[in-house]
Coordinates of C-alpha atoms and ligand atoms in Angstrom, one line a residue:
M12 CA 8.1 -30.8 13.2
N13 CA 10.2 -27.6 12.2
A14 CA 7.7 -24.8 10.6
I15 CA 10.1 -24.9 7.7
D16 CA 10.1 -28.4 6.8
T17 CA 6.1 -27.9 7.3
L18 CA 6.5 -24.9 4.9
R19 CA 8.5 -27.6 2.1
Q20 CA 6.1 -30.1 2.4
R21 CA 3.1 -27.8 2.2
A22 CA 3.9 -26.4 -1.0
P23 CA 7.0 -27.8 -2.4
H24 CA 7.7 -26.2 -6.1
L25 CA 7.6 -22.6 -4.2
R26 CA 10.2 -20.3 -3.2
P27 CA 8.8 -16.7 -2.4
R28 CA 11.4 -13.8 -2.2
I29 CA 8.5 -11.7 -0.6
A30 CA 7.0 -12.0 2.4
V31 CA 3.5 -9.6 3.3
V32 CA 2.1 -9.3 6.5
L33 CA -1.7 -7.9 6.4
G34 CA -2.7 -5.5 9.3
S35 CA -6.2 -4.5 9.7
G36 CA -8.7 -4.3 6.5
W37 CA -5.8 -5.5 4.6
E38 CA -7.6 -9.0 4.5
A39 CA -8.3 -8.6 1.1
L40 CA -5.1 -8.8 -0.8
A41 CA -5.4 -12.9 0.0
D42 CA -8.2 -12.4 -2.9
H43 CA -5.2 -11.7 -5.3
L44 CA -2.9 -14.5 -4.5
T45 CA -3.3 -17.6 -6.8
D46 CA -2.5 -21.6 -6.4
A47 CA -2.6 -20.5 -2.9
V48 CA -1.9 -23.0 -0.1
Q49 CA -3.3 -21.7 3.5
I50 CA -1.9 -22.8 6.4
P51 CA -3.1 -22.0 10.1
Y52 CA -0.1 -20.5 12.0
A53 CA -1.7 -23.5 14.6
E54 CA 0.5 -25.8 12.3
L55 CA 3.5 -24.2 12.3
A56 CA 5.9 -24.1 15.0
G57 CA 7.4 -20.7 16.7
F58 CA 3.7 -19.4 15.5
P59 CA 2.0 -17.1 17.2
Q60 CA -1.3 -18.9 18.2
P61 CA -5.0 -18.6 18.0
G62 CA -5.8 -15.7 20.7
V63 CA -2.5 -14.2 20.7
A64 CA -2.7 -12.8 16.7
G65 CA -5.0 -10.1 17.4
H66 CA -6.5 -10.4 13.7
G67 CA -6.1 -13.5 11.7
G68 CA -3.9 -16.4 12.3
S69 CA -2.4 -18.0 8.6
L70 CA 0.2 -17.9 6.2
W71 CA -0.2 -18.2 2.6
L72 CA 2.2 -19.5 0.1
G73 CA 1.2 -19.1 -3.3
H74 CA 1.4 -16.1 -6.5
L75 CA 0.6 -12.3 -6.4
G76 CA 0.7 -12.2 -10.3
A77 CA 4.0 -13.9 -11.5
Q78 CA 5.3 -13.5 -8.4
P79 CA 6.2 -15.9 -5.5
V80 CA 5.0 -14.7 -1.7
A81 CA 4.3 -16.0 1.5
V82 CA 1.7 -13.6 3.4
L83 CA 1.1 -13.9 6.4
G84 CA -2.2 -12.8 7.7
G85 CA -2.1 -11.7 11.4
R86 CA 0.8 -10.3 13.2
Q87 CA 1.8 -10.6 17.2
H88 CA 1.2 -6.6 18.9
G89 CA 3.1 -6.2 22.2
Y90 CA -0.3 -5.1 23.4
E91 CA -1.2 -8.4 24.0
S92 CA 1.0 -10.0 26.4
G93 CA 3.7 -7.2 26.8
A94 CA 6.2 -9.0 23.8
V95 CA 7.1 -7.5 21.4
D96 CA 9.0 -10.5 19.8
G97 CA 6.4 -12.3 18.8
M98 CA 7.1 -12.3 15.0
A99 CA 10.8 -13.4 15.1
E100 CA 10.3 -17.1 14.7
P101 CA 7.7 -16.4 11.5
L102 CA 10.2 -14.1 10.0
R103 CA 13.4 -15.7 10.9
V104 CA 11.1 -18.7 8.9
L105 CA 10.4 -17.1 6.1
K106 CA 14.2 -15.3 5.5
N107 CA 14.9 -19.3 5.5
L108 CA 12.4 -19.8 2.8
G109 CA 14.2 -17.0 0.6
C110 CA 12.8 -13.9 1.6
H111 CA 14.5 -10.4 1.2
T112 CA 11.8 -8.8 1.3
L113 CA 9.4 -8.0 3.8
V114 CA 5.9 -5.9 3.1
Q115 CA 4.3 -4.4 6.4
T116 CA 0.5 -3.1 6.2
N117 CA -1.2 -1.6 8.7
A118 CA -4.3 0.2 10.1
A119 CA -3.3 3.7 11.6
G120 CA -4.8 7.3 13.0
S121 CA -3.8 10.3 10.7
L122 CA -1.8 13.1 12.4
R123 CA -2.0 15.6 9.2
P124 CA -5.8 17.1 8.2
D125 CA -4.7 17.2 4.8
M126 CA -4.3 13.1 5.3
P127 CA -7.4 12.2 5.6
P128 CA -9.5 8.9 6.5
Q129 CA -9.0 6.3 3.6
S130 CA -5.6 7.6 2.9
L131 CA -2.4 5.4 1.8
M132 CA 0.4 6.3 3.6
L133 CA 3.8 4.6 3.0
L134 CA 6.4 4.6 5.7
S135 CA 9.1 6.9 5.5
D136 CA 10.9 5.8 8.5
H137 CA 9.5 5.8 12.2
L138 CA 9.3 6.7 16.0
N139 CA 9.7 4.0 18.0
L140 CA 7.9 5.8 21.2
A141 CA 7.2 3.0 23.0
Q142 CA 11.6 2.5 23.4
R143 CA 11.4 -1.7 23.1
S144 CA 13.0 -3.8 20.9
P145 CA 12.5 -7.1 20.3
L146 CA 16.0 -7.8 20.4
V147 CA 16.7 -7.5 23.6
G148 CA 17.9 -10.8 25.0
V149 CA 19.3 -11.5 21.2
G150 CA 23.1 -11.4 21.1
G151 CA 25.7 -10.5 18.4
L152 CA 27.1 -7.7 16.9
E153 CA 24.4 -7.6 14.2
R154 CA 22.0 -6.7 17.2
F155 CA 23.5 -3.6 16.7
V156 CA 21.0 -2.6 13.9
N157 CA 21.8 0.9 12.0
M158 CA 17.9 2.2 11.4
V159 CA 18.9 4.1 8.8
D160 CA 16.6 3.7 5.3
A161 CA 15.0 1.0 7.0
Y162 CA 12.5 1.5 4.7
D163 CA 14.2 0.6 1.5
P164 CA 14.3 3.9 -0.7
A165 CA 14.4 2.0 -3.9
L166 CA 11.0 -0.2 -3.2
R167 CA 9.1 3.0 -1.7
A168 CA 10.1 4.5 -5.1
H169 CA 8.9 2.1 -6.5
A170 CA 5.5 2.1 -4.7
H171 CA 5.1 5.7 -5.7
R172 CA 5.4 4.3 -9.3
V173 CA 2.9 1.7 -9.4
A174 CA 0.6 3.8 -7.4
Q175 CA 0.5 7.0 -10.2
S176 CA 0.5 4.7 -13.2
Q177 CA -3.3 4.4 -11.2
G178 CA -4.0 7.7 -10.6
A179 CA -3.7 6.5 -6.8
T180 CA -2.6 9.2 -3.9
L181 CA 0.0 7.7 -2.1
F182 CA 1.0 9.6 0.9
E183 CA 4.6 9.6 2.5
G184 CA 5.7 10.1 6.1
V185 CA 6.6 9.4 9.8
Y186 CA 4.8 6.9 11.5
A187 CA 5.0 6.6 15.4
W188 CA 4.2 3.1 17.5
A189 CA 2.0 3.4 20.5
F190 CA 2.2 0.9 22.4
G191 CA -1.6 0.4 23.3
P192 CA -3.8 -1.5 23.1
Q193 CA -5.8 1.9 24.4
F194 CA -5.7 4.9 21.9
E195 CA -4.2 8.0 22.3
T196 CA -5.6 11.0 24.1
P197 CA -5.5 14.4 22.7
A198 CA -2.4 15.9 24.1
E199 CA -0.2 12.8 23.5
I200 CA -1.8 13.3 20.0
R201 CA -0.9 17.3 19.9
M202 CA 2.9 15.6 21.9
L203 CA 2.8 13.6 18.4
R204 CA 2.7 16.3 15.9
L205 CA 5.3 18.6 17.7
L206 CA 7.6 15.4 17.4
G207 CA 7.2 15.0 13.7
A208 CA 4.8 12.3 13.5
D209 CA 2.3 12.1 10.6
A210 CA 0.8 8.7 11.1
V211 CA 0.4 6.7 14.8
G212 CA -0.2 3.2 15.1
M213 CA 0.3 -0.1 17.6
S214 CA 2.6 -2.7 15.6
T215 CA 5.2 -2.4 12.8
V216 CA 7.8 -1.3 14.3
P217 CA 9.2 -4.4 16.1
E218 CA 8.6 -6.0 13.0
T219 CA 10.5 -3.5 11.1
I220 CA 13.4 -4.1 14.0
L221 CA 12.8 -8.0 13.4
A222 CA 13.7 -7.3 9.3
R223 CA 16.8 -5.2 9.3
H224 CA 18.3 -7.6 11.3
L225 CA 17.8 -10.6 9.3
G226 CA 18.9 -8.3 6.8
L227 CA 15.4 -8.2 5.1
R228 CA 14.8 -5.4 3.1
V229 CA 11.2 -3.2 4.2
L230 CA 8.5 -1.6 2.8
A231 CA 5.2 -0.6 4.8
L232 CA 2.1 1.1 3.8
S233 CA -0.6 2.5 6.3
F234 CA -4.7 2.7 5.9
I235 CA -5.8 5.6 7.4
T236 CA -8.8 4.6 9.6
N237 CA -9.4 8.0 11.6
L238 CA -7.7 10.9 12.2
G239 CA -5.5 11.5 15.9
A240 CA -7.2 11.8 19.0
G241 CA -9.2 15.0 19.5
M242 CA -8.5 16.1 15.7
S243 CA -11.9 14.9 14.9
A244 CA -15.9 14.6 17.1
E245 CA -15.4 11.1 15.6
H246 CA -15.6 8.6 18.5
L247 CA -12.3 5.7 18.3
S248 CA -13.3 2.6 18.8
H249 CA -11.4 -0.9 17.8
A250 CA -15.1 -1.4 15.6
H251 CA -14.3 1.6 14.0
T252 CA -11.0 1.5 12.9
L253 CA -12.1 -2.2 11.2
Q254 CA -15.7 -0.8 9.6
Q255 CA -13.7 2.1 8.4
A256 CA -10.8 0.0 6.4
Q257 CA -13.4 -2.4 5.2
L258 CA -14.4 0.6 3.6
G259 CA -10.9 1.2 1.7
S260 CA -10.1 -2.4 1.5
L261 CA -10.6 -3.5 -2.1
A262 CA -8.9 -0.4 -3.7
A263 CA -5.7 -1.1 -0.8
S264 CA -5.5 -4.3 -1.3
R265 CA -5.2 -4.1 -5.1
L266 CA -2.7 -1.4 -5.2
L267 CA -0.4 -3.8 -2.7
A268 CA -1.2 -6.4 -5.0
D269 CA 0.3 -4.7 -8.0
I270 CA 3.1 -3.2 -6.2
V271 CA 4.4 -6.4 -5.4
S272 CA 3.6 -8.6 -8.2
S273 CA 5.8 -5.8 -10.1
L274 CA 8.6 -5.9 -7.8
R275 CA 11.7 -7.2 -9.3
T276 CA 13.8 -9.7 -7.7
Q277 CA 16.7 -12.0 -8.6
Ligands
HPA169 N1 -4.3 5.1 16.9 C1 -3.1 4.4 17.0 N2 -3.6 2.6 16.5 C2 -4.4 3.0 15.2 C3 -5.5 4.6 15.3 C4 -5.2 5.4 16.5 O1 -5.6 6.8 15.8 N3 -5.9 4.0 13.7 C5 -6.2 2.7 14.0 N4 -4.8 2.1 14.1

């Protein structure tokens, strides 16, 4: 059975308008869902299979407040196999299910001393440093995607309003996609700062490109787990990223739930 039919069968009355991708540390968002149906990627044709979806590997269909949503717990990263189009089919399926907005989350390193670990940063733009595209090999003129305002200004303004109403600090800046899986060298971090990046991470950019190709509006949020390599005495590791993400995950997920549930959709 194709994935859309599986989803329609498992949650026949739910028509999600917003899709959310959970990155490292954002898993607590699933606790905010009500009436949720959880479907492992293994049951969804064309979705990244366990072992490939680095973190998690389930789709939830449910509600955040009154908002019907599809939540993707786990994405396929470029560093896992070299392929950067692993999320093409899941995003196509969610678009066909009725989603018009993609909200992405990730963990990232900060390149700004004034944006310390545990900060939240809204993406205003990105640097595709890896110079890889999930649209290579795709036909049609639509592949020449316009990337101006890829991170939707109206959605960003909405996120700032929600953060402000909660007294939460929400930074905004440019996210650089480093292919990984190794962390950056201190020289690379100095280069990224010179290039105008505010944060660095190993995800999100391919999905933003895919989403814009599909005509989805995009909002993306980074949870800052560390300062970039060489900017502090901390030893960077995946365990450190996860531990830091865990610390702030409740507050971050609550803010995200409020941002998504209060989005007006038609
Ligand atoms: N670099 C790249 N990816 C990351 C980092 C980092 O410092 N922190 C969390 N994800």
